[in-house]
PDB file of C-alpha atoms and ligand atoms in Angstrom:
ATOM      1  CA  UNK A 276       8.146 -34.681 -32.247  1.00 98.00           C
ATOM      2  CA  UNK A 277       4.827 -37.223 -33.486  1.00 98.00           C
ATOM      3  CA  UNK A 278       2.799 -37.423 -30.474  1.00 98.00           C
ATOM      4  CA  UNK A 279       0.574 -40.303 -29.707  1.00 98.00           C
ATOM      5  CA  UNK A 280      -3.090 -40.428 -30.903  1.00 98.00           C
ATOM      6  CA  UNK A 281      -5.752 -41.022 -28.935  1.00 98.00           C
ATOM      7  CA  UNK A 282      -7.627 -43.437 -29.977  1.00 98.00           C
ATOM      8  CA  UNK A 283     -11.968 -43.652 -29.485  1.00 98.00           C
ATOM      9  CA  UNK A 284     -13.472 -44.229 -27.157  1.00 98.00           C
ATOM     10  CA  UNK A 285     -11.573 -41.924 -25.254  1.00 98.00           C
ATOM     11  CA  UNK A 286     -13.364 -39.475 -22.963  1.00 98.00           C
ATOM     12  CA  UNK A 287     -10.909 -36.518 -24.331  1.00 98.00           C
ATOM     13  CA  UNK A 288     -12.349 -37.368 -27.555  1.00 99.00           C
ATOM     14  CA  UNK A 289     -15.807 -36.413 -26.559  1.00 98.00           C
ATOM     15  CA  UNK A 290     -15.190 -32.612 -24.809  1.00 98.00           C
ATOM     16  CA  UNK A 291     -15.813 -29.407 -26.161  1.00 99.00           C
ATOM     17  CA  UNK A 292     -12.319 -27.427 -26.457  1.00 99.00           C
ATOM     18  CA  UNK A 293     -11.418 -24.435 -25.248  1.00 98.00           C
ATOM     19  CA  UNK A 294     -10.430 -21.348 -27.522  1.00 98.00           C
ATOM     20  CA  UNK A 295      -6.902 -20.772 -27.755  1.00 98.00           C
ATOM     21  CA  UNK A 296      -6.513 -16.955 -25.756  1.00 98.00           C
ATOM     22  CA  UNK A 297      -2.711 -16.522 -26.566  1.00 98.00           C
ATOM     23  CA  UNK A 298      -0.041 -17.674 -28.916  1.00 98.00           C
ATOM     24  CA  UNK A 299       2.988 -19.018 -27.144  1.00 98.00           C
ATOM     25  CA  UNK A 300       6.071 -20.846 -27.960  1.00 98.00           C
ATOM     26  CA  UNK A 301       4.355 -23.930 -26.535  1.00 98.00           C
ATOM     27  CA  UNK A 302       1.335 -23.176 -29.082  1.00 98.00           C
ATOM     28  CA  UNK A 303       3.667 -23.235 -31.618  1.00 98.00           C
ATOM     29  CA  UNK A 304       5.783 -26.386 -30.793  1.00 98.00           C
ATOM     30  CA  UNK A 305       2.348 -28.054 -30.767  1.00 98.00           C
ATOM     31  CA  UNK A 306       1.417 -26.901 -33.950  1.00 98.00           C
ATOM     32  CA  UNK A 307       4.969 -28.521 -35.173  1.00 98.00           C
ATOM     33  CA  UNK A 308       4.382 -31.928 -33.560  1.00 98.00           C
ATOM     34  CA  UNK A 309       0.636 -32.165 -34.910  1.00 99.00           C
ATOM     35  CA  UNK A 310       1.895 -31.321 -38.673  1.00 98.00           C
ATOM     36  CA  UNK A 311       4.587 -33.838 -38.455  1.00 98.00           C
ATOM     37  CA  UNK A 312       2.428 -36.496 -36.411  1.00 98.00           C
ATOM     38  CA  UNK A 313      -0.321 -36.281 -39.537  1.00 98.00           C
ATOM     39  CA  UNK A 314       2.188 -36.175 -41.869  1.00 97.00           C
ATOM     40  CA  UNK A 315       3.467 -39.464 -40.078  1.00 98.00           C
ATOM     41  CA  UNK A 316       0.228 -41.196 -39.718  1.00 98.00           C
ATOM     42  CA  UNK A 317      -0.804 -39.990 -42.583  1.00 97.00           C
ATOM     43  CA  UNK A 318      -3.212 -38.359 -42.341  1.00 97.00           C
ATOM     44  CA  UNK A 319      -4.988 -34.981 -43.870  1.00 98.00           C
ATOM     45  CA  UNK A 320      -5.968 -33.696 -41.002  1.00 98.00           C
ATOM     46  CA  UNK A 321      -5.533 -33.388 -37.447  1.00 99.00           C
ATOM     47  CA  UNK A 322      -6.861 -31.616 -34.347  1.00 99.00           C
ATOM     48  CA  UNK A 323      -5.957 -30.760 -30.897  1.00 99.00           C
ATOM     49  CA  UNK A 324      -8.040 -33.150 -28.833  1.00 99.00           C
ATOM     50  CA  UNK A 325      -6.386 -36.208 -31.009  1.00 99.00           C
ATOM     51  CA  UNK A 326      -3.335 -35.376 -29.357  1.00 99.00           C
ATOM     52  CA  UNK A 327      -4.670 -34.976 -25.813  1.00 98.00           C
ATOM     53  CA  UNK A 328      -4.701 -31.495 -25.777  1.00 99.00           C
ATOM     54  CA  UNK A 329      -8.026 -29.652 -25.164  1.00 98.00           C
ATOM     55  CA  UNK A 330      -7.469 -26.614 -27.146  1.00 98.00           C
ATOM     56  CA  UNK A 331      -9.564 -24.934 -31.088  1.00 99.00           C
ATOM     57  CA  UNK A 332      -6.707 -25.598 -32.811  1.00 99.00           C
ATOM     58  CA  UNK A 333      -6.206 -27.772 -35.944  1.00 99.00           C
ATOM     59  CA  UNK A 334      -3.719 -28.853 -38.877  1.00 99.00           C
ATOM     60  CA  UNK A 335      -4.641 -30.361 -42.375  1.00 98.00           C
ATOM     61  CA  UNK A 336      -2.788 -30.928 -45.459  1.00 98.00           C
ATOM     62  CA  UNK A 337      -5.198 -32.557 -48.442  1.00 98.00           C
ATOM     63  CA  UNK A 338      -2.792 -31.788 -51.314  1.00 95.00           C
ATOM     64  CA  UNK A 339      -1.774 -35.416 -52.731  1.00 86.00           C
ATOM     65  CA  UNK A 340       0.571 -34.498 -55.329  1.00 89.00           C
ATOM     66  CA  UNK A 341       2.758 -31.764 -55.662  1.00 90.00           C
ATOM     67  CA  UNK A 342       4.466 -29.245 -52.465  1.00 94.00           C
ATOM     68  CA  UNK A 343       2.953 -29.562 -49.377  1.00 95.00           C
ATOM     69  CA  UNK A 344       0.290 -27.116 -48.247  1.00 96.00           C
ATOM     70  CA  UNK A 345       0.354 -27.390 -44.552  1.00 98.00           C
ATOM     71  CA  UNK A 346      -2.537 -25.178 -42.971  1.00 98.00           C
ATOM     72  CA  UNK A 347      -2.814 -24.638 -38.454  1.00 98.00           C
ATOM     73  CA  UNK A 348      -5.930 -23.305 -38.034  1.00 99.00           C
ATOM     74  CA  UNK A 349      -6.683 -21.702 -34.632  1.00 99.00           C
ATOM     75  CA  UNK A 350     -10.500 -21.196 -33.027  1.00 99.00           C
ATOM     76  CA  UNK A 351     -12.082 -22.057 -36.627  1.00 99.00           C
ATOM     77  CA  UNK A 352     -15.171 -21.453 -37.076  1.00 98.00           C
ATOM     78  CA  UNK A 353     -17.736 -21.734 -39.809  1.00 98.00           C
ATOM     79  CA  UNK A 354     -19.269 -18.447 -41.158  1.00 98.00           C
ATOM     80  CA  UNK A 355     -21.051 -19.980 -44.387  1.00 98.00           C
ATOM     81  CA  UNK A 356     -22.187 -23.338 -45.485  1.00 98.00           C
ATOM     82  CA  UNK A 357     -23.139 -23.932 -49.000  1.00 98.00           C
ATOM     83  CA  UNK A 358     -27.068 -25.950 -49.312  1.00 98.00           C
ATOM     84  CA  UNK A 359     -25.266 -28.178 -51.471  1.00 98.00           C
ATOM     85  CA  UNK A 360     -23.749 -31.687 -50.056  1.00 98.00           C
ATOM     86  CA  UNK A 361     -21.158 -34.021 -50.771  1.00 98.00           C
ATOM     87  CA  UNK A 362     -20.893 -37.559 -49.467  1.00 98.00           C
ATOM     88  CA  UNK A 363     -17.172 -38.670 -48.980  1.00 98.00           C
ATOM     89  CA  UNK A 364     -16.072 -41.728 -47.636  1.00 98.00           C
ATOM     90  CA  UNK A 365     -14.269 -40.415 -44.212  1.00 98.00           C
ATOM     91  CA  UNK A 366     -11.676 -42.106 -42.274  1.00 98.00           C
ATOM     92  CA  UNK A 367     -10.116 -40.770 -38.819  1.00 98.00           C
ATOM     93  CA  UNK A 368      -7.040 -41.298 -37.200  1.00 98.00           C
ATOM     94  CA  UNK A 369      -8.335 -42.089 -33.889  1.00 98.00           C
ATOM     95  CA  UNK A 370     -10.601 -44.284 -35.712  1.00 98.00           C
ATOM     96  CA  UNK A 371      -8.106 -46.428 -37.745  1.00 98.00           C
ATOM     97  CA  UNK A 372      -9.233 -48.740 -40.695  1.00 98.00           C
ATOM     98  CA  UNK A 373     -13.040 -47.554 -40.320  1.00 98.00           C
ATOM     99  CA  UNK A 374     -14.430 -46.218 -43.054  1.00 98.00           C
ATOM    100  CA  UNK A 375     -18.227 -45.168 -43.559  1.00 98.00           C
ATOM    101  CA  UNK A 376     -19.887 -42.155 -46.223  1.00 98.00           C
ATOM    102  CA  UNK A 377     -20.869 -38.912 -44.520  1.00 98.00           C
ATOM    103  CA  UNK A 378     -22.786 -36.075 -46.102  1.00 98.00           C
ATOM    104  CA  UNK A 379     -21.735 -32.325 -45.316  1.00 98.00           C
ATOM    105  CA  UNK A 380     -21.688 -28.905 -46.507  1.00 98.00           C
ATOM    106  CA  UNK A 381     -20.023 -29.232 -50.404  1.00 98.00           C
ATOM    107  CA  UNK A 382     -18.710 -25.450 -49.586  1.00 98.00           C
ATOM    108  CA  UNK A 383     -17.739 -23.827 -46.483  1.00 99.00           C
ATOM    109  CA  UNK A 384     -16.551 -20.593 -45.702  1.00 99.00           C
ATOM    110  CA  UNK A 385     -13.704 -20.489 -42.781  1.00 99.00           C
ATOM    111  CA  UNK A 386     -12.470 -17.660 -40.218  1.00 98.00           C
ATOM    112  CA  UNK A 387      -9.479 -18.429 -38.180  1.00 99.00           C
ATOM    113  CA  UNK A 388      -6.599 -17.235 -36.229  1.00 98.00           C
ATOM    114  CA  UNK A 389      -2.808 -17.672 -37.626  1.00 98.00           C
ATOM    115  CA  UNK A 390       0.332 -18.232 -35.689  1.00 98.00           C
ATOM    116  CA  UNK A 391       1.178 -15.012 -36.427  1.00 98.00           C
ATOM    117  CA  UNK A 392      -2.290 -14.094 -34.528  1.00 98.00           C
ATOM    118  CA  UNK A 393      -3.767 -12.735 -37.860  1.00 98.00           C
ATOM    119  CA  UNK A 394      -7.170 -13.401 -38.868  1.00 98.00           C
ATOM    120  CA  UNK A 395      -8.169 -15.476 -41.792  1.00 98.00           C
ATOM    121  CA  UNK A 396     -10.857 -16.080 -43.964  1.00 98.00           C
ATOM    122  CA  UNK A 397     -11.190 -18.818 -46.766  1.00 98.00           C
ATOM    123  CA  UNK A 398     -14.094 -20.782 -48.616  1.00 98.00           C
ATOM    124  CA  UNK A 399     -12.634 -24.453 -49.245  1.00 98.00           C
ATOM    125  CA  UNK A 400     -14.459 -26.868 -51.322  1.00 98.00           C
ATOM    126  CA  UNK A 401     -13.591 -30.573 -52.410  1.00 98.00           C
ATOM    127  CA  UNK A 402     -11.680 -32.466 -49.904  1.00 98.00           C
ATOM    128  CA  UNK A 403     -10.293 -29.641 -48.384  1.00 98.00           C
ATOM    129  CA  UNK A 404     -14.124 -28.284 -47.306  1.00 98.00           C
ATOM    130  CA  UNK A 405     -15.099 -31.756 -45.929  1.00 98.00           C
ATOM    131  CA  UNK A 406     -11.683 -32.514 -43.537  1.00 98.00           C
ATOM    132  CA  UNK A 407     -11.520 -29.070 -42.062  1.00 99.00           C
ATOM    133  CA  UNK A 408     -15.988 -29.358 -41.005  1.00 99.00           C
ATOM    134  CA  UNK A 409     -14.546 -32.914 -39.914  1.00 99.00           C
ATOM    135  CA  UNK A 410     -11.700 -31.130 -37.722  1.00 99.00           C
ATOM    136  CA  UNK A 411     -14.049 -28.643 -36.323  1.00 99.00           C
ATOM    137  CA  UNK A 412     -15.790 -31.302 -35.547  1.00 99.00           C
ATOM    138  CA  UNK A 413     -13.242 -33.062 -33.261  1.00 99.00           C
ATOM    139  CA  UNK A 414     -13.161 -29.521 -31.418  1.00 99.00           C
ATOM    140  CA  UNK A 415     -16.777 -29.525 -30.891  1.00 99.00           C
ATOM    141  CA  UNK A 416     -16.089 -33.263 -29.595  1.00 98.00           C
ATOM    142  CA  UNK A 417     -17.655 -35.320 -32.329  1.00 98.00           C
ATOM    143  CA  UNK A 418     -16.619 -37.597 -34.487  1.00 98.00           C
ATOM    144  CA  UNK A 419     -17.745 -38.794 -37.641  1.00 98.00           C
ATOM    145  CA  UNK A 420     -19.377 -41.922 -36.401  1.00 98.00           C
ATOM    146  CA  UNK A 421     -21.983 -39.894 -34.847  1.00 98.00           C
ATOM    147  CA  UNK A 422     -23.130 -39.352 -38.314  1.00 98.00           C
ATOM    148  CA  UNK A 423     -24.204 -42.871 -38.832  1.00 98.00           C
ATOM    149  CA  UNK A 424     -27.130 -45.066 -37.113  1.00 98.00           C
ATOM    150  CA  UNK A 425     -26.507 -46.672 -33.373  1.00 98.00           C
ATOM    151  CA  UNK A 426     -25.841 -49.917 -35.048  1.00 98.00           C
ATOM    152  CA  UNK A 427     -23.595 -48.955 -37.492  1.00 98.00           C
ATOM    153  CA  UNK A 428     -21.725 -46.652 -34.634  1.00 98.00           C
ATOM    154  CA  UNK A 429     -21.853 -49.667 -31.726  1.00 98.00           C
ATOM    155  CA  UNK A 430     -19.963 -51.972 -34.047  1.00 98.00           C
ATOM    156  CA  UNK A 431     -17.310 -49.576 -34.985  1.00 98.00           C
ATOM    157  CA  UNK A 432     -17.173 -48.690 -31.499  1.00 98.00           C
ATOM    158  CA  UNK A 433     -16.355 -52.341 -29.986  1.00 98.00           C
ATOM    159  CA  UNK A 434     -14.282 -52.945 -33.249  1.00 98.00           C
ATOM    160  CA  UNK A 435     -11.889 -50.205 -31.641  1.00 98.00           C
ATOM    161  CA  UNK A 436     -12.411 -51.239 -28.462  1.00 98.00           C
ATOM    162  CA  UNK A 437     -10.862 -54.311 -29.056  1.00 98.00           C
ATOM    163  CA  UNK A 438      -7.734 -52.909 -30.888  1.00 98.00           C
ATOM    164  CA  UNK A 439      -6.817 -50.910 -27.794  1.00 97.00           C
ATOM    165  CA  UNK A 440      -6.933 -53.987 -25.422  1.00 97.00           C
ATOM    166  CA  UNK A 441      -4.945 -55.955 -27.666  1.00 96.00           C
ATOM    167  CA  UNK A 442      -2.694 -52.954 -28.328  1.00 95.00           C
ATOM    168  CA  UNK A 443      -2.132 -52.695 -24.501  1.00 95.00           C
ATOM    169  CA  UNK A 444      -1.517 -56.435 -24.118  1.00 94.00           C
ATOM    170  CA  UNK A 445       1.293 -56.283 -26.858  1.00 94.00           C
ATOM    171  CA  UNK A 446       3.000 -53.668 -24.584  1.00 83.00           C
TER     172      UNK A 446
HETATM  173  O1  K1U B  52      -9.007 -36.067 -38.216  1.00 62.64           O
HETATM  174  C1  K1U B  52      -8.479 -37.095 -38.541  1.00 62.64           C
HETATM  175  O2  K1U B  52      -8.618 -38.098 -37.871  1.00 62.64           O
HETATM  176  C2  K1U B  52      -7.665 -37.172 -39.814  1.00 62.64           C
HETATM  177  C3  K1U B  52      -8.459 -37.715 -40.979  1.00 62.64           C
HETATM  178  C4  K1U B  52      -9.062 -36.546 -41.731  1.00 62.64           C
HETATM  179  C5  K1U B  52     -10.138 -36.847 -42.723  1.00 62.64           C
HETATM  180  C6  K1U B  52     -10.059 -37.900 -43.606  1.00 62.64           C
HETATM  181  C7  K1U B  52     -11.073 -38.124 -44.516  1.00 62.64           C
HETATM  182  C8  K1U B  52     -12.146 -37.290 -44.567  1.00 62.64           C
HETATM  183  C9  K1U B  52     -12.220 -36.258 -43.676  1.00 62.64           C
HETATM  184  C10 K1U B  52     -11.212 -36.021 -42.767  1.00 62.64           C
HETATM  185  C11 K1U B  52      -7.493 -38.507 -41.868  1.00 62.64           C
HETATM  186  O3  K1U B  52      -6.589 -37.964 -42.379  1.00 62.64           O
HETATM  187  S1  K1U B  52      -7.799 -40.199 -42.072  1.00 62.64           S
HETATM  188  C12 K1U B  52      -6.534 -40.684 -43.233  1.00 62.64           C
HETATM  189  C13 K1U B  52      -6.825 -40.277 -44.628  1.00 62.64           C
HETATM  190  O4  K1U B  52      -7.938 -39.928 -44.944  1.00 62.64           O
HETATM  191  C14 K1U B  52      -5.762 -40.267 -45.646  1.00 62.64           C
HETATM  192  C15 K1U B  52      -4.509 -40.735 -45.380  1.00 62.64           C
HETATM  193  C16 K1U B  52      -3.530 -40.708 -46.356  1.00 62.64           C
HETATM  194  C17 K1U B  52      -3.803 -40.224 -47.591  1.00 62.64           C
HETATM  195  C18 K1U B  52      -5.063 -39.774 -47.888  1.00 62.64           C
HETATM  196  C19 K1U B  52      -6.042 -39.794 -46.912  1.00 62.64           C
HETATM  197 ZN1   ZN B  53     -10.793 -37.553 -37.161  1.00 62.64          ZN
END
């Protein structure tokens, strides 16, 4: 099922999450409905929060061409950051059409939870290193405006402030 996305400013947006303590069949449905709501969107990356619900969990999927590498990542957390940065050009999904350069870790070093409640360890690099610091990020309640200077942040802000009151006068 593609569930809705919140879009900023939204309180929810802004919370720290709670770890995830079991895996249930509810977990799981969830992590179904965010792969197929990014996929939708599209997107390369989702978390929790996005979708309203306030738990360390996250999905991403940065392979362009070729099978689909769908990832759910449950209470990530960083264990090693490279010194070295890369600047990408970040979008998010509860930020649509907003674009702005952030600079992060070039090389990160991931341990997570399964759905099979196994633990997991991975560096990522590229694209793939910069969406998932971006998705722990959303757990963590921050979003990648909060990179960039007040002004910079304000205008984005009202920009999608105004989308949701015209998107709630069109239903
Ligand atoms: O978390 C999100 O809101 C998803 C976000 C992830 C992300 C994008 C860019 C840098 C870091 C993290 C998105 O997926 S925005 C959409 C997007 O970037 C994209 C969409 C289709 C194809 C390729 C990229
Ligand atoms: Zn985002």
């Amino acid at each position: 099922m593609i569930r809705s996305i919140l879009i900023h400013p939204d309180p929810r947006l802004k919370k720290v999450c709670d770890p995830v303590t079991e895996i249930t069949p509810e977990l799981r449905l969830l992590a179904d409905d965010m792969l197929e709501t990014m996929y939708d969107a599209p997107g390369i990356g989702l978390a929790a929060p996005q979708v309203g619900v306030m738990k360390r969990m996250l999905v991403m999927d940065c392979i362009k061409d070729g099978p689909p590498e769908p990832m759910v990542l449950i209470n990530p957390g960083v264990v090693w950051a490279s010194e070295d940065v890369s600047v990408y050009e970040e979008g998010c999904l509860s930020i649509p059409d907003q674009y702005a350069e952030v600079k992060r870790p070039a090389e990160v070093t991931i341990r997570w939870m399964d759905l099979d409640g196994q633990d997991q360890e991975r560096q990522f690099a590229g694209i793939w290193a910069t969406c998932v610091q971006h998705e722990i990020d959303h757990l963590d309640g921050k979003l990648f405006i909060d990179y960039l200077g007040p002004l910079k942040r304000q205008m984005i802000t009202r920009k999608m402030e105004k989308l949701k009151r015209e998107r709630a006068r069109a239903v």
